[in-house]
Coordinates of C-alpha atoms in Angstrom, one line a residue:
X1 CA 110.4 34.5 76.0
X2 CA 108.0 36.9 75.9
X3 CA 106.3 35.8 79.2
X4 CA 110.0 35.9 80.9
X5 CA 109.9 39.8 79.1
X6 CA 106.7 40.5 81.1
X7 CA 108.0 39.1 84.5
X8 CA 111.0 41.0 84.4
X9 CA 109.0 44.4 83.1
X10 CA 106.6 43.9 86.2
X11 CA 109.8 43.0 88.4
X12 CA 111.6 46.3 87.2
X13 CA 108.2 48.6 88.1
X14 CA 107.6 46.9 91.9
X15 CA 111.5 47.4 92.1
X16 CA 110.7 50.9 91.6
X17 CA 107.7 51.5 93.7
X18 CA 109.7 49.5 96.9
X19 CA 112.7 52.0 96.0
X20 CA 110.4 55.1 96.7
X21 CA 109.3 52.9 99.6
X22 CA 112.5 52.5 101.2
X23 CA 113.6 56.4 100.7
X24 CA 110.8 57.5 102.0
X25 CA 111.0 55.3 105.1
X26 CA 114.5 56.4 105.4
X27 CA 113.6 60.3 105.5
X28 CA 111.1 59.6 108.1
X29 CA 113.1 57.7 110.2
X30 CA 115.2 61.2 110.9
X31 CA 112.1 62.7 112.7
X32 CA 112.8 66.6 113.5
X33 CA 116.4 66.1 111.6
X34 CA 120.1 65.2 112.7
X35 CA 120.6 68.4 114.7
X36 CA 117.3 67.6 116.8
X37 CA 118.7 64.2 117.2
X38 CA 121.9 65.6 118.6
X39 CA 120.5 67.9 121.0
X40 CA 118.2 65.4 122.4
X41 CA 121.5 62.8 123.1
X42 CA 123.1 66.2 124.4
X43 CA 120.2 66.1 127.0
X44 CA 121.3 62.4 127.3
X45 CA 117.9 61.1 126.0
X46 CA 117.7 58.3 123.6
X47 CA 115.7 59.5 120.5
X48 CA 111.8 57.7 120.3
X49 CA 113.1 55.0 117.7
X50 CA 116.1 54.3 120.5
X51 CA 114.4 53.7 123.3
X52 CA 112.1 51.5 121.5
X53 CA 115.1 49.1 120.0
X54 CA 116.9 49.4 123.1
X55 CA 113.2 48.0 125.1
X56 CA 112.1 44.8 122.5
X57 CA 113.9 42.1 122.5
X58 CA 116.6 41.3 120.4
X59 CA 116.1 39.4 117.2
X60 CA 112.6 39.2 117.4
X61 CA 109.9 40.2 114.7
X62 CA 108.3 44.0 114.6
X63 CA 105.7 45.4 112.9
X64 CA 105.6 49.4 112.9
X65 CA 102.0 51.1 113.0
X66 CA 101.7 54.5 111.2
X67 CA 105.2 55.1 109.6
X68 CA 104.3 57.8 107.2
X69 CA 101.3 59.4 109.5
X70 CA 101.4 62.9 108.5
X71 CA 103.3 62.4 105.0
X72 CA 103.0 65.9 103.3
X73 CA 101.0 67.1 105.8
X74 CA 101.4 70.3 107.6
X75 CA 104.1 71.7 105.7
X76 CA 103.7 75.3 106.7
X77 CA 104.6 74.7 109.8
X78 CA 107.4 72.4 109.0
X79 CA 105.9 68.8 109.2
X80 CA 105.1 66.7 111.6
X81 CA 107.1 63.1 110.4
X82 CA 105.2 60.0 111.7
X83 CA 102.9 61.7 113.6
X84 CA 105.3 62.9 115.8
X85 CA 105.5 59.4 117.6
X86 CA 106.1 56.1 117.3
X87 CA 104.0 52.8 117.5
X88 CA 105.7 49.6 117.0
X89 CA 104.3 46.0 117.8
X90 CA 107.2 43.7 119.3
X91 CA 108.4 41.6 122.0
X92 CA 109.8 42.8 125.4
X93 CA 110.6 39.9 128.0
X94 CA 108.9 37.5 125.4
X95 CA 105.6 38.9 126.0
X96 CA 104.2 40.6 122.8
X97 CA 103.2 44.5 123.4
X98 CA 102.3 47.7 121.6
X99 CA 104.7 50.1 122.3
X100 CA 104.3 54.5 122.0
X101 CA 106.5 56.8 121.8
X102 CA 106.7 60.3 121.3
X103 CA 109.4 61.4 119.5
X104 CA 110.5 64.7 121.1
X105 CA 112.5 65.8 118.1
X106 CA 109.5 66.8 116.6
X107 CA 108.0 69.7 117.8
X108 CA 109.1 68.5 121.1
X109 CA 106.7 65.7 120.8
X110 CA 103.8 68.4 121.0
X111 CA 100.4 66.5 119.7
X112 CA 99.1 67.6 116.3
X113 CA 95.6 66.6 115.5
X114 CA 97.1 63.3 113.8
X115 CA 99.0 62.4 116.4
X116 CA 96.2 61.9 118.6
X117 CA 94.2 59.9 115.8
X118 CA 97.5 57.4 116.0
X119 CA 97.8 57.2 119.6
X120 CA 94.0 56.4 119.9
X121 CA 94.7 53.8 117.3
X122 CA 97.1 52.3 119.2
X123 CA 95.2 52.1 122.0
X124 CA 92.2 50.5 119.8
X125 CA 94.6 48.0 118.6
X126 CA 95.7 47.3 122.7
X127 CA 91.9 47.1 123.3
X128 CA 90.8 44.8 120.5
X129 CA 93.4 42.4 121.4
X130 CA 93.9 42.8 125.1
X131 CA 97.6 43.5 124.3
X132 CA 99.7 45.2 126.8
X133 CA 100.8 48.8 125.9
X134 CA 103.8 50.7 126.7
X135 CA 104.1 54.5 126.8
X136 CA 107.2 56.3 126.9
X137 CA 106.4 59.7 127.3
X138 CA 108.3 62.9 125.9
X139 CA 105.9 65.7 125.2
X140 CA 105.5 69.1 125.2
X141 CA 101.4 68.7 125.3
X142 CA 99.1 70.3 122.7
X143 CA 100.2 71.9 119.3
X144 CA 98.3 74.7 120.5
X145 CA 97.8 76.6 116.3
X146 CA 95.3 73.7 115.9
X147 CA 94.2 73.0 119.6
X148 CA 90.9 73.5 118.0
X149 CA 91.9 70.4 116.3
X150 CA 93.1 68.1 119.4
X151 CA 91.0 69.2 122.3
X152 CA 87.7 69.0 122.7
X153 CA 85.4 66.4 120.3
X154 CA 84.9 62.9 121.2
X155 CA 87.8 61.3 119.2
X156 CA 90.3 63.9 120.2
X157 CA 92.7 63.9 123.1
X158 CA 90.5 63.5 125.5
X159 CA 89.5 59.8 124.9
X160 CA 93.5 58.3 125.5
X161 CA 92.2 58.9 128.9
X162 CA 89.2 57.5 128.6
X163 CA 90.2 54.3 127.2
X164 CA 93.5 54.5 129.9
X165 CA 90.2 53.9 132.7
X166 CA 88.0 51.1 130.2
X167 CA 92.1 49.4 130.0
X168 CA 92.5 49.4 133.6
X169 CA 89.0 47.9 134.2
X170 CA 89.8 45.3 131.7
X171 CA 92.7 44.1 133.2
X172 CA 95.0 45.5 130.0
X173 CA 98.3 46.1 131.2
X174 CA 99.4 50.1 130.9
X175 CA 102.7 50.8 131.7
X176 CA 103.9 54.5 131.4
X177 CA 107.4 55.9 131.9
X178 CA 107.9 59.9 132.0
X179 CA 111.4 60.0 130.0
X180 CA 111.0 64.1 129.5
X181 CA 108.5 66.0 129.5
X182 CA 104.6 65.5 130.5
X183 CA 102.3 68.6 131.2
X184 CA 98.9 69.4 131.6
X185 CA 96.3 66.7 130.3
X186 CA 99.3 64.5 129.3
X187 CA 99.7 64.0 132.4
X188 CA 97.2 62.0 133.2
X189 CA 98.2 59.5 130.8
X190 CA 100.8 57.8 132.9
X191 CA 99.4 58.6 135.5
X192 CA 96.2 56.3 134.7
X193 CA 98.5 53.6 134.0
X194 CA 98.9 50.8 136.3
X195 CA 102.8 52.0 137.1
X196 CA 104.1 54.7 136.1
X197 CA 108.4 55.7 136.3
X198 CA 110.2 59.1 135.7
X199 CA 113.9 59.4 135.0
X200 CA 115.5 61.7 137.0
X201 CA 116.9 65.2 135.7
X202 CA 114.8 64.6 132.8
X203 CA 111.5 63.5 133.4
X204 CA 109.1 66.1 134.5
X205 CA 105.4 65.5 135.1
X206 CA 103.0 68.5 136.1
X207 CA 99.5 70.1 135.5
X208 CA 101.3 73.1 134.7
X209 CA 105.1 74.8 134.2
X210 CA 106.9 77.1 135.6
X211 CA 105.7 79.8 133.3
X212 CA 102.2 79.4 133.9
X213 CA 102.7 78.4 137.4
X214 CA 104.1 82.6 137.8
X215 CA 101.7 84.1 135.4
X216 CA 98.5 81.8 137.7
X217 CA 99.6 82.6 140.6
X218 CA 102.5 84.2 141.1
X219 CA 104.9 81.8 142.4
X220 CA 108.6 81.1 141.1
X221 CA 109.6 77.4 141.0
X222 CA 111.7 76.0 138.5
X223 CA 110.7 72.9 136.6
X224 CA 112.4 70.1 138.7
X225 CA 111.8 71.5 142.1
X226 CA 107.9 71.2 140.6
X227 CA 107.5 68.6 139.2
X228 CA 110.7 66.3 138.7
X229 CA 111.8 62.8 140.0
X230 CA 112.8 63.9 143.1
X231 CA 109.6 65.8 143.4
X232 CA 107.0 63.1 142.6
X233 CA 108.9 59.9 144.1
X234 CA 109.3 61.3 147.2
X235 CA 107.2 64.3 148.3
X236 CA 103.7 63.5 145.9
X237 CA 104.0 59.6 145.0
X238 CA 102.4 60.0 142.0
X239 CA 105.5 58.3 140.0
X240 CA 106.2 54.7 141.2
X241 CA 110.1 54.6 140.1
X242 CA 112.9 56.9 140.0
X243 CA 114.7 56.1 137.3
X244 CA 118.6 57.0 136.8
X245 CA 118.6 57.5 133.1
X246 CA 116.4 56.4 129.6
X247 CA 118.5 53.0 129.7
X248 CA 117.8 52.1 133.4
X249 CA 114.0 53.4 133.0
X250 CA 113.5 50.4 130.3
X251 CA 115.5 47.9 132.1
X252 CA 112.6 48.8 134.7
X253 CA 109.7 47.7 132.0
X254 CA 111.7 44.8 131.4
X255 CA 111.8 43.2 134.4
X256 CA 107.9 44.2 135.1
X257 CA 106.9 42.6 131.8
X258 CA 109.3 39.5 132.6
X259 CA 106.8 38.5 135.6
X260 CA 103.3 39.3 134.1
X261 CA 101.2 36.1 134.2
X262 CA 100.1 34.2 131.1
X263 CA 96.8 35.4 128.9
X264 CA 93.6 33.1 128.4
X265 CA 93.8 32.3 124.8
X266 CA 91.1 32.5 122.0
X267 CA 92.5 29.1 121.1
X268 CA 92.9 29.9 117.2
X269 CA 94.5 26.9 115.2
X270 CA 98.3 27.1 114.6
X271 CA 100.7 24.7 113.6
X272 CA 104.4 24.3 112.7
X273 CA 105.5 26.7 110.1
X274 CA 106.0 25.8 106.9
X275 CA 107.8 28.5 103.7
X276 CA 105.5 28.2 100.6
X277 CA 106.8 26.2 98.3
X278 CA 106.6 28.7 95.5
X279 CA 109.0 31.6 95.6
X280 CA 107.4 34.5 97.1
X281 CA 110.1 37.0 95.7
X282 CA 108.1 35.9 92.5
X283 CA 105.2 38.7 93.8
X284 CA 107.6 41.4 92.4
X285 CA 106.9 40.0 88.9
X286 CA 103.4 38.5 88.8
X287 CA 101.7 42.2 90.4
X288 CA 101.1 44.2 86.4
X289 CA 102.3 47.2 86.0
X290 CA 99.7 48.8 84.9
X291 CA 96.5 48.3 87.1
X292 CA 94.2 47.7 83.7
X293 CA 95.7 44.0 82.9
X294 CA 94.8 41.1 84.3
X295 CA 96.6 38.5 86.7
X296 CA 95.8 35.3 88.5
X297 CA 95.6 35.9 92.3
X298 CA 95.9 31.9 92.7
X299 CA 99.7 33.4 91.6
X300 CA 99.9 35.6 94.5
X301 CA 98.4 32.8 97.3
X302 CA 100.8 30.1 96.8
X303 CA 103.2 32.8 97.2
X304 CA 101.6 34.3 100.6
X305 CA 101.0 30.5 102.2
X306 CA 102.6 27.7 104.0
X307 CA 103.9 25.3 101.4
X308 CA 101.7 27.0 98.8
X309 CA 98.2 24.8 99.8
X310 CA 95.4 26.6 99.3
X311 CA 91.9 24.9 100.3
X312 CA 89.8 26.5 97.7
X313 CA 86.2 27.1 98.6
X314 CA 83.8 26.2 95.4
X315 CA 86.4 26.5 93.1
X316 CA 83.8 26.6 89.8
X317 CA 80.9 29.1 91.4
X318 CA 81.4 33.1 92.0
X319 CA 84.8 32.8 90.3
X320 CA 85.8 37.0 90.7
X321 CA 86.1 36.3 94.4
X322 CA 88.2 33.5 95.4
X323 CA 87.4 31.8 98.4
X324 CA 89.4 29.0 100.8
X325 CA 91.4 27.6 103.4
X326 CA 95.2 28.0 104.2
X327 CA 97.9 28.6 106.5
X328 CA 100.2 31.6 107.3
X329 CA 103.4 31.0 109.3
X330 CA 100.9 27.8 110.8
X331 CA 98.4 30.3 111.6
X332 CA 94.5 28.3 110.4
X333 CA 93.3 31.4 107.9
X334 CA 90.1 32.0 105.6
X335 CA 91.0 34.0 102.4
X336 CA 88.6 36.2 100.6
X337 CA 90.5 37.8 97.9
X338 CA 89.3 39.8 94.5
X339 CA 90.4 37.9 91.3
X340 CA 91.9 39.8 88.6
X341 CA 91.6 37.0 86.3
X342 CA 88.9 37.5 83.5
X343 CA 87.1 34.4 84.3
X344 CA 83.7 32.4 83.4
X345 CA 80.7 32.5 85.0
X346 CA 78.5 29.8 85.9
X347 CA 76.9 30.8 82.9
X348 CA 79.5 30.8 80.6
X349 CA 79.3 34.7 81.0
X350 CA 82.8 36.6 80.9
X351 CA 83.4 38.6 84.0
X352 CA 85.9 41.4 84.7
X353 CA 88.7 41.1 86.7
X354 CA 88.4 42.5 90.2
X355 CA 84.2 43.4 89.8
X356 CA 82.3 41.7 92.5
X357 CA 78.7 39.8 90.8
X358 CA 76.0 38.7 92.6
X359 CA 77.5 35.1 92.6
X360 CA 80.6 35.8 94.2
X361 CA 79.1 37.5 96.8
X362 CA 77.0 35.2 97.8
X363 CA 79.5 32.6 98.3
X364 CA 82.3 35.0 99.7
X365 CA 78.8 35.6 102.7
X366 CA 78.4 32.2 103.2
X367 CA 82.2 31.6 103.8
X368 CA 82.8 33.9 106.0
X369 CA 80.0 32.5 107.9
X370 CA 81.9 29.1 107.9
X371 CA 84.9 30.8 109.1
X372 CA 83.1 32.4 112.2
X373 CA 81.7 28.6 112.5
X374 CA 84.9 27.1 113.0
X375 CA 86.9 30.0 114.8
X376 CA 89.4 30.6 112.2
X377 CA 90.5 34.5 111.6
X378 CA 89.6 36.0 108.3
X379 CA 92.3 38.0 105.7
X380 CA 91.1 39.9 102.9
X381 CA 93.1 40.8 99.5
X382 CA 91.9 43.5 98.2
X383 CA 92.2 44.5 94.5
X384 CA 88.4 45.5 94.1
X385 CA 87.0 48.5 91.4
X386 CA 83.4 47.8 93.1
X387 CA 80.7 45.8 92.4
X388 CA 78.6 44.5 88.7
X389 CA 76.5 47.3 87.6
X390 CA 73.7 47.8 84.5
X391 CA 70.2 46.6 84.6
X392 CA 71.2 42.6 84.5
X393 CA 73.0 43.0 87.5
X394 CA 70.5 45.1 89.4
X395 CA 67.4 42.2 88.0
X396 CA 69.4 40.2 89.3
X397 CA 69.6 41.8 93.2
X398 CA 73.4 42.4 92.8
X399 CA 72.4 44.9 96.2
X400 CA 71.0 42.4 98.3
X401 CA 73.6 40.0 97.4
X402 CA 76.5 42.5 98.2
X403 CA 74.5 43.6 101.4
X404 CA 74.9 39.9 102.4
X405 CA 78.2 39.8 102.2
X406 CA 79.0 43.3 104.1
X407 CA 76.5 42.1 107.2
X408 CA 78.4 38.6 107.4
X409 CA 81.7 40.3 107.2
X410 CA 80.8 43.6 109.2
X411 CA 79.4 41.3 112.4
X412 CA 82.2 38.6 111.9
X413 CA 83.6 38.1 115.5
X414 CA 86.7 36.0 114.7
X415 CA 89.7 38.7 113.8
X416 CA 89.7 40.2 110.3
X417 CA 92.8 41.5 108.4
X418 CA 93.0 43.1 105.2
X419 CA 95.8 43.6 102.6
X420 CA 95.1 46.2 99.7
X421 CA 97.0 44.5 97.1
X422 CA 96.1 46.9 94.2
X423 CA 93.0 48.7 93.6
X424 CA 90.2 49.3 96.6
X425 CA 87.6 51.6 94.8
X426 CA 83.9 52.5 96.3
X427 CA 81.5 50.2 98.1
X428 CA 84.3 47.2 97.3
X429 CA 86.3 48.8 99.6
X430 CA 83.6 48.3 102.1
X431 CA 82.6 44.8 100.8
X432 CA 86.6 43.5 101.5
X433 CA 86.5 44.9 105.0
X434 CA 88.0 48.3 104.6
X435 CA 89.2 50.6 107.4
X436 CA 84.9 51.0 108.6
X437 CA 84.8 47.3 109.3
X438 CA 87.1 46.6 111.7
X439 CA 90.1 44.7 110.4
X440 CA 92.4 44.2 113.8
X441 CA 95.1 45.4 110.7
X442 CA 94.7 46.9 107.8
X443 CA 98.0 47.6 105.5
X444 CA 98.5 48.4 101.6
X445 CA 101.6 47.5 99.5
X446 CA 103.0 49.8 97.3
X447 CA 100.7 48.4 94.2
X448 CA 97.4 49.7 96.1
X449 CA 95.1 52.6 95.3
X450 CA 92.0 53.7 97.8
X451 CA 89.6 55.7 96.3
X452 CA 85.9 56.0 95.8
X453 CA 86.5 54.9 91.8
X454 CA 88.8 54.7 89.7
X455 CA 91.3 57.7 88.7
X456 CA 90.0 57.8 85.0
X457 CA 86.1 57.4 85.6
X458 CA 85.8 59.6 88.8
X459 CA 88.1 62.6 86.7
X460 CA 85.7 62.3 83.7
X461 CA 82.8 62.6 86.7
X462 CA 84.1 66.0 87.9
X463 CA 84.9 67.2 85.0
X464 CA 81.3 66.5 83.4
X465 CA 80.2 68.4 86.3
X466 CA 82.5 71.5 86.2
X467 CA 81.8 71.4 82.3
X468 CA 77.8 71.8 82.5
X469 CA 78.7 74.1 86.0
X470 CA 80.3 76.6 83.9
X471 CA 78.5 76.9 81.1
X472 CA 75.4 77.0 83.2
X473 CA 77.2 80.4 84.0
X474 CA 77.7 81.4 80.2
X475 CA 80.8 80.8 79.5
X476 CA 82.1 79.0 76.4
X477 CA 84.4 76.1 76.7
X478 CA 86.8 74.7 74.1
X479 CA 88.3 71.2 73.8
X480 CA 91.3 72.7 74.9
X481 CA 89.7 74.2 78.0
X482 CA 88.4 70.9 78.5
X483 CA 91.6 69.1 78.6
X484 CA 93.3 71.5 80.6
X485 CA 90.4 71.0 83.0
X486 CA 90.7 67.2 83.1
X487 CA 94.7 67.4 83.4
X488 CA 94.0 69.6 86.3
X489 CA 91.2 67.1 88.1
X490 CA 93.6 64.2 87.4
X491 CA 96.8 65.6 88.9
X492 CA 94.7 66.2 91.8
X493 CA 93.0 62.5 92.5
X494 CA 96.2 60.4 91.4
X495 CA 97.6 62.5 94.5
X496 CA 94.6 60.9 96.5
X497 CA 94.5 57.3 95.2
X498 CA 98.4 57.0 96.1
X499 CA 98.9 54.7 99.6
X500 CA 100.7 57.3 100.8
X501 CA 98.0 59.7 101.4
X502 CA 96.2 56.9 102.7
X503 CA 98.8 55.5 105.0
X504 CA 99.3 59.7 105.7
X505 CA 95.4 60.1 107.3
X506 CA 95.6 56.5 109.1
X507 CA 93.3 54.8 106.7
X508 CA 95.9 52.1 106.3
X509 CA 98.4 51.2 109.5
X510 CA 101.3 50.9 107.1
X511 CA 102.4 50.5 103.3
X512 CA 104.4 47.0 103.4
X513 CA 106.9 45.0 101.6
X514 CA 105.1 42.3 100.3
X515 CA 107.4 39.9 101.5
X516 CA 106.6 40.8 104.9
X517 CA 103.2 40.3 104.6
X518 CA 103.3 36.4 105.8
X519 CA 105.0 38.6 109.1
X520 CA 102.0 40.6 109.5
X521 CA 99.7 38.2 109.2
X522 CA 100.8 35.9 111.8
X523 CA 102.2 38.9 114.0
X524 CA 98.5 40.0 113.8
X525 CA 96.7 36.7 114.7
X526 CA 99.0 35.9 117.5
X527 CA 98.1 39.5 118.7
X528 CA 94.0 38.4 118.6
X529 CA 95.0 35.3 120.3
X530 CA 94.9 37.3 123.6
X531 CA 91.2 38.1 123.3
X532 CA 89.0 35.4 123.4
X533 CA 85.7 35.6 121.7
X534 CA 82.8 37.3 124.1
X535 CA 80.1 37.1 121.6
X536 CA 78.1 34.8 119.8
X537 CA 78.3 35.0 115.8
X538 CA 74.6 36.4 114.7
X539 CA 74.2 38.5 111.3
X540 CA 70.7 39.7 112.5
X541 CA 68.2 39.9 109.2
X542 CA 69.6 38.6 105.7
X543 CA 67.7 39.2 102.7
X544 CA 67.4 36.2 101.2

């Protein structure tokens, strides 16, 4: 009874967390708001979210990069929802793409020093997996109060061009369509694509407008007669279709991407599909409540694989990493996930749940190594607070051993993906292949926290040193300035740990369900599938 009473507690808080999820989600999908929405279908536009449905096939899987990009960010001058564009994996004429779109009802589609960081992501996604990418293009340019922000550095605007040329040369298929506006350095996006259409009365493309065109050099043209469909089908050439309107545009992309030839696959194992055999709507009530007790990830496995068969890796050594072989939607995958258990080590020492000893990381190293042996991609669960510290675990080389791990994992060449389950604190983070290492995804669910440590510990760290600052200075400090002081700090990093304000700066592509983790997973293999392996596995110099 009482184990039912702590299911159903558990059920009621995830049921909580995925309602905030959903609202949230909801909001965002408005962009700019219903009246921008209205004006653009005044213009006869489909909104961004439109034109991608109305593109991928129907009844097919999706996976949506970046929803809450930007979340609480630039509020004083009104938001910028999602980035102001939209990425979304999917299907069109069977073949699986990465599709962006700027979504015009926001800030007419005008790039904000975020948007750019999720565009290039896109594109680094599209690179990694030699994935074709769409671009349906509605801009007004730069959000010129922070062009200081967009312009000039080396991740910044500038390199979506750049990797347009490195695409090309790759044989990466870019295929752009001009569905409103495009101007100045936009413009060479589609343009750099391998084919590039414009719907007519809608689409413009042009170095520069009408305004600046007068104020330049005097002359008075009008938008169209500059730059429209008409304009650059027939006189220029530098558009390859006219299109009649959004819907006829991608009908266009349709038919292209129903004739590209097949891919040269990595060849990475997959079978028939099985459901795992344990319920995984039972994840709602095995993640705690409360991130200080303990759980059995073995719990949350059988609920992620195929029929619930999980090949554990030595089962009985480095028990706060757990270690093995399964499959995913028949996907062949290597698991490396944090154990929340309090467990026994191989010297009958307890160990804390989700702390990462010497042992473990030594045999999570040495696994992934296998892994890369056999060519099977690697997923990582994350619910990590760091690694073992104190003078036993520093005797014992707890540095070398977690360096190990990070250089097998950091120079792993089959795919890695990572799922933050719960906590991802400090060099853990690092150790479970966070955002610096690569993962070809990387996604939280609702339950997950990104930080350097812990809420608690790194509060009681900044307060200590705001304490000492300020009486270094003279002044005296009660208790009760104290605790004002710490309510103050805390406030402020439980804002940061939340997925939100990771998933808001990119550091995560997306807080999921996790019942559509399985989706992701296997969306995100078949995705590296298109990529074969170009380098030999080598982890250069190990200390031993």
């Amino acid at each position: 009874m009482a184990k039912e009473m702590e299911f159903n507690k558990r059920e009621d808080a995830m049921q909580m967390l995925m309602s905030k999820l959903i609202q949230k989600t909801t909001k965002i999908y408005e962009g700019g708001g219903k009246k921008k929405i209205e004006a653009q279908h005044a213009q006869g536009k489909l909104t961004a979210r439109e034109r991608i449905d109305y593109l991928l096939d129907k009844d097919t899987q999706r996976i949506e990069i970046g929803t809450f990009t930007a979340d609480e960010m630039y509020e004083d001058v009104g938001g910028c929802p999602s980035g102001g564009c939209v990425v979304m994996i999917g299907y069109v004429s069977g073949r699986q793409c990465i599709v962006v779109a700027n979504d015009a009802t926001v800030k007419a589609g005008a790039w904000f020093p975020i948007t750019a960081k999720k565009n290039l992501r896109a594109q680094e996604i599209a690179m990694e997996n030699r994935l074709p990418i769409i671009y349906l293009v509605d801009s007004a340019g730069v959000f010129l109060p922070f062009q200081d922000e967009v312009f000039p550095d080396k991740e910044h605007f500038g390199r979506m061009f750049r990797n347009n040329a490195h695409m090309s040369s790759q044989g990466i298929v870019q295929i752009a369509a001009i569905m409103g506006s495009c101007v100045a350095g936009g413009a060479y996006l589609p343009i750099m694509s391998d084919e590039a259409m414009i719907v007519d009365k809608t689409g413009t493309i042009f170095l520069a407008g009408s305004y600046l065109v007068k104020a330049a050099i005097g002359e008075d043209i009008d938008n169209e007669t500059l730059g429209g469909a008409t304009t650059q089908c027939e006189i220029s050439g530098v558009t390859d279709y006219k299109c009649a309107n959004d819907q006829d545009c991608l009908d266009r992309i349709k038919k292209i991407f129903d004739k590209i030839g097949k891919y040269t696959e990595a060849g990475y194992d997959r079978v028939e599909a099985k459901a795992p055999a344990k319920d995984p709507k039972e994840i709602y009530g095995l993640m705690p409540e409360s991130r200080e007790k303990p759980y059995d990830m073995h719990d949350i496995i059988d609920r992620l694989v195929d029929n619930s068969d999980f090949e554990e890796y030595k089962a009985d050594y480095g028990k706060s990493i757990l270690c093995g072989l399964a499959r995913i939607e028949g996907w062949a995958v290597g698991i490396i996930a944090n154990q929340r258990k309090i467990v026994k080590s191989k010297k009958g020492e307890m160990q804390i749940g989700g702390v990462i000893y010497s042992d473990s990381a030594d045999k999570a190293a040495r696994f992934v190594m296998n892994c890369n042996q056999k060519k099977i991609p690697l997923l990582f669960l994350q619910d990590v607070t760091g690694f073992m510290v104190g003078s036993r675990s520093e005797h014992g080389g707890i540095i070398k051993d977690g360096a190990k791990l990070v250089n097998a994992m950091a120079n792993s060449v089959v795919p890695k993906f990572t799922v933050i389950v719960g906590n991802s604190y400090g060099a853990g983070n690092y150790a479970m292949c966070g955002k610096a290492y690569d993962p070809r995804l990387i996604v939280a669910w609702p339950t997950a926290q990104i930080a350097v440590m812990g809420g608690e510990q790194a509060a009681k760290t900044l307060l200590q040193i705001q304490v000492s600052t300020l009486k270094a200075k003279g002044q005296v400090i009660t208790p009760e300035d104290e605790k004002k002081l710490l309510d103050t700090i805390m406030d402020r990093y439980a804002k940061q740990l939340s997925p939100y304000y990771a998933a808001s700066r990119l550091w995560v592509d997306e807080i999921i369900d996790p019942l559509d983790t399985r989706k992701w997973v296997s969306m995100g293999i078949e995705a590296a599938n298109h990529a074969p392996i170009t380098r030999p596995y080598n982890v250069g110099v190990l200390q031993t």
